[in-house]
Coordinates of C-alpha atoms in Angstrom, one line a residue:
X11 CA 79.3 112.2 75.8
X12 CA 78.1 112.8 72.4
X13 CA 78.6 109.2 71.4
X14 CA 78.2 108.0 68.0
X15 CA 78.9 104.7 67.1
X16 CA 78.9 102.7 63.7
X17 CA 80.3 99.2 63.1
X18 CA 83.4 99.7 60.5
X19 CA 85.7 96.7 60.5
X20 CA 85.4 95.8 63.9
X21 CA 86.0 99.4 65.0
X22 CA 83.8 101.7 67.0
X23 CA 84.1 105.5 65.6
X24 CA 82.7 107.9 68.6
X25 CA 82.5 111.9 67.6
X26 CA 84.1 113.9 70.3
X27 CA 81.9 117.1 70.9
X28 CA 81.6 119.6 73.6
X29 CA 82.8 123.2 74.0
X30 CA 85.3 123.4 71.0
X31 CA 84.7 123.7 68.2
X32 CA 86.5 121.2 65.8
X33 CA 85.3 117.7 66.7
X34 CA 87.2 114.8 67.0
X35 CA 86.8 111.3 65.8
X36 CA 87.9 108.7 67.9
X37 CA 88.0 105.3 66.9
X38 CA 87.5 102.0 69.5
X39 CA 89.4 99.2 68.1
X40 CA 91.0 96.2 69.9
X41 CA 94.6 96.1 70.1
X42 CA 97.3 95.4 67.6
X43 CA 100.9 94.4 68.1
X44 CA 102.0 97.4 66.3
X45 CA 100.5 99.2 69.4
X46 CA 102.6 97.3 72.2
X47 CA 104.7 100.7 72.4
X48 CA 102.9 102.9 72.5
X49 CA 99.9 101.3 75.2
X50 CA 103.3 100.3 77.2
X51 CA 104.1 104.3 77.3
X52 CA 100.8 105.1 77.7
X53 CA 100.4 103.1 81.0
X54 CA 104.2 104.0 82.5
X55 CA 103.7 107.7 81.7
X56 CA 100.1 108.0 83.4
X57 CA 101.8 105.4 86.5
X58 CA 105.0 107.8 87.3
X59 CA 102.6 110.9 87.1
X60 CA 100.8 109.3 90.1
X61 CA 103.9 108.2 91.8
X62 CA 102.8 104.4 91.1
X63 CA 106.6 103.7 89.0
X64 CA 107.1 100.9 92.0
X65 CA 107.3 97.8 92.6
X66 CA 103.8 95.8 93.1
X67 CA 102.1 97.6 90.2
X68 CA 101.5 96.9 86.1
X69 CA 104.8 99.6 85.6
X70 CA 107.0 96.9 86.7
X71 CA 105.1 93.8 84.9
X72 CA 106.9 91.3 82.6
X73 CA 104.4 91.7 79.9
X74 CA 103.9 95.1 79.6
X75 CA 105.7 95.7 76.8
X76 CA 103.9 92.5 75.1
X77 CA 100.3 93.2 76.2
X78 CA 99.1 92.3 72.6
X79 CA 100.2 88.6 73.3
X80 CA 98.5 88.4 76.5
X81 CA 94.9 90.5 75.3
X82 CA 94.7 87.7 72.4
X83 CA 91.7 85.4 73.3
X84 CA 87.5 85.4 74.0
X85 CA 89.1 85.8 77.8
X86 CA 91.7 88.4 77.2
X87 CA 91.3 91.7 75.4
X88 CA 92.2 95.3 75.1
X89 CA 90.8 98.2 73.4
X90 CA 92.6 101.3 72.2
X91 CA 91.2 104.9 71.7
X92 CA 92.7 106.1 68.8
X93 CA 92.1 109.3 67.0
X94 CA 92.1 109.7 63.4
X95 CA 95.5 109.9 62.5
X96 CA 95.9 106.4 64.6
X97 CA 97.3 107.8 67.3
X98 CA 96.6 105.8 70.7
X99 CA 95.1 108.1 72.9
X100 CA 93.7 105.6 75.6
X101 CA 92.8 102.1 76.5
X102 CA 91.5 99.1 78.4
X103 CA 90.9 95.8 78.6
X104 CA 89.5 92.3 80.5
X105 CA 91.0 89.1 81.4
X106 CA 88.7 86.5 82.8
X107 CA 88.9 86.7 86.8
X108 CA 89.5 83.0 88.1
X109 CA 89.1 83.8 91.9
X110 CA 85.7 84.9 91.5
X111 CA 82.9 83.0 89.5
X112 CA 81.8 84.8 85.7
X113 CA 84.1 87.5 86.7
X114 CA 86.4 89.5 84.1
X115 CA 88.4 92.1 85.6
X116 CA 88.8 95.6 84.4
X117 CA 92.7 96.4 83.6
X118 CA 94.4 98.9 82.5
X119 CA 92.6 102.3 81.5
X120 CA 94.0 104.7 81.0
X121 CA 94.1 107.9 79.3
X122 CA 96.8 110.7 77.5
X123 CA 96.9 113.9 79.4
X124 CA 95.5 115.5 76.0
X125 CA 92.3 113.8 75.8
X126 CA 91.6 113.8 79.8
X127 CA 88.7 115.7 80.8
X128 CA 86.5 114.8 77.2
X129 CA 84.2 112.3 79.1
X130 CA 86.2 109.4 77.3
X131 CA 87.0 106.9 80.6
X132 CA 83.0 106.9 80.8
X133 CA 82.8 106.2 77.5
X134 CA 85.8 103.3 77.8
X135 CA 83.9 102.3 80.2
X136 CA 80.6 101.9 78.7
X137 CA 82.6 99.6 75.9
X138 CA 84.8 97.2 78.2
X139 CA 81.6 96.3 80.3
X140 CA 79.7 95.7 77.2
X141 CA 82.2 93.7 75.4
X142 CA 82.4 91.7 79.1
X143 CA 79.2 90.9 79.1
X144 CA 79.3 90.3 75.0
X145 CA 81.9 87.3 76.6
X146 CA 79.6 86.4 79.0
X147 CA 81.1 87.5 82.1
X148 CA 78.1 88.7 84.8
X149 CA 80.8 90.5 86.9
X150 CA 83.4 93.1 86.9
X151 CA 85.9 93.2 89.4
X152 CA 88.9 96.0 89.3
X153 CA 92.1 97.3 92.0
X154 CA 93.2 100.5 91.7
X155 CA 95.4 102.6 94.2
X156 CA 94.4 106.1 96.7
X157 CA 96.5 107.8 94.4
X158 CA 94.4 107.7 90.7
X159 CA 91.6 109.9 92.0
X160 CA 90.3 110.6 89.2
X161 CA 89.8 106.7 88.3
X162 CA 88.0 106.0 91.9
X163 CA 85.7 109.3 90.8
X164 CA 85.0 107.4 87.3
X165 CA 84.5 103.6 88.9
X166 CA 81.8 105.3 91.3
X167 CA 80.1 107.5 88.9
X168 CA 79.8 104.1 87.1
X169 CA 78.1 102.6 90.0
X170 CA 81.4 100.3 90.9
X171 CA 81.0 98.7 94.6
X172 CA 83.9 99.5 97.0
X173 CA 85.0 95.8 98.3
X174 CA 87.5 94.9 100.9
X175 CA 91.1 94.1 100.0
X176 CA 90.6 90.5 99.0
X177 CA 93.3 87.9 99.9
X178 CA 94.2 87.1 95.8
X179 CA 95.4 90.9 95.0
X180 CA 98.1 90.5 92.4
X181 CA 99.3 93.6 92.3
X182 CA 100.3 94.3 95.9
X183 CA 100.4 98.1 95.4
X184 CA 97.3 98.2 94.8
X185 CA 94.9 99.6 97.9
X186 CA 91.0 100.3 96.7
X187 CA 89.1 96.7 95.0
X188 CA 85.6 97.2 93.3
X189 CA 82.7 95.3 91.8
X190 CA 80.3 95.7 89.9
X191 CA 77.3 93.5 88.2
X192 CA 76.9 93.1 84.7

């Protein structure tokens, strides 16, 4: 991707570009409260495409609808792609990983159908395990499910490690476990 980043008030702006013709800015920010509903949507809407609106995954979680009181410290935080009318087009995020030493793991990317396919999950990505290892984190650890496809494609063009299920899987949906070294 055609990334170009500045600093801008603790923003990220990357230039969409590729086969049309009117580029898109995108800005990388961390979350706000103001965007609680619409990073809540975000994940339910990509979830129930993928038949994954049960029981045992983040669709059914008590915070969901809170995430910006959860992603609030050095050990917890969440990025949104916006574009540049403000609009949440995306996001992920890191919590610090107790079970496993200097491990944060990856949560929660995901994508709106309208920006799929733009080489952005690379580029979310490239900025969630930089700002891990910014925290000092040396590993990143992630579950996903058979289902998201396109996000087991992403964590192994991103040279993620398939693991075994380990035994402290929180979200018991969950069926595919990766690591990777910072």
């Amino acid at each position: 991707m055609h990334n170009n980043t500045s600093a801008q008030d603790g923003a990220q702006t990357s230039t969409q570009t590729g086969a049309h013709t009117d580029a898109k800015p995108y800005t990388y920010r961390e979350m706000a409260p103001s965007d609680n509903a619409a990073v809540a949507a975000l994940i339910r809407t990509n979830l129930k495409a993928h038949k994954l609106d049960i029981p045992g995954t983040v669709y059914y979680d008590d915070g969901l609808d809170h995430l910006s009181d959860y992603y609030c410290d050095e050990d917890h935080k969440y990025y949104v792609l916006t574009d540049n009318t403000g609009t949440v087009l995306g996001g992920v995020g890191f919590a610090r990983f107790d079970p496993m030493p200097d491990t944060a793991e990856l949560q929660k990317l995901y994508l709106d159908n309208s920006v799929k396919g733009q080489g952005l999950g690379y580029d979310l990505m490239a900025l969630i395990e930089e700002k891990m290892r910014e925290a000092g984190f040396k590993t990143s650890y992630l579950e996903t499910h058979d289902n998201l496809e396109a996000a087991i494609h992403l964590y192994e063009k991103c040279n993620y490690n398939e693991i075994p299920r380990p035994d402290f899987v929180k979200h018991s949906a969950m069926t595919r476990f990766f690591t990777k070294a910072l």
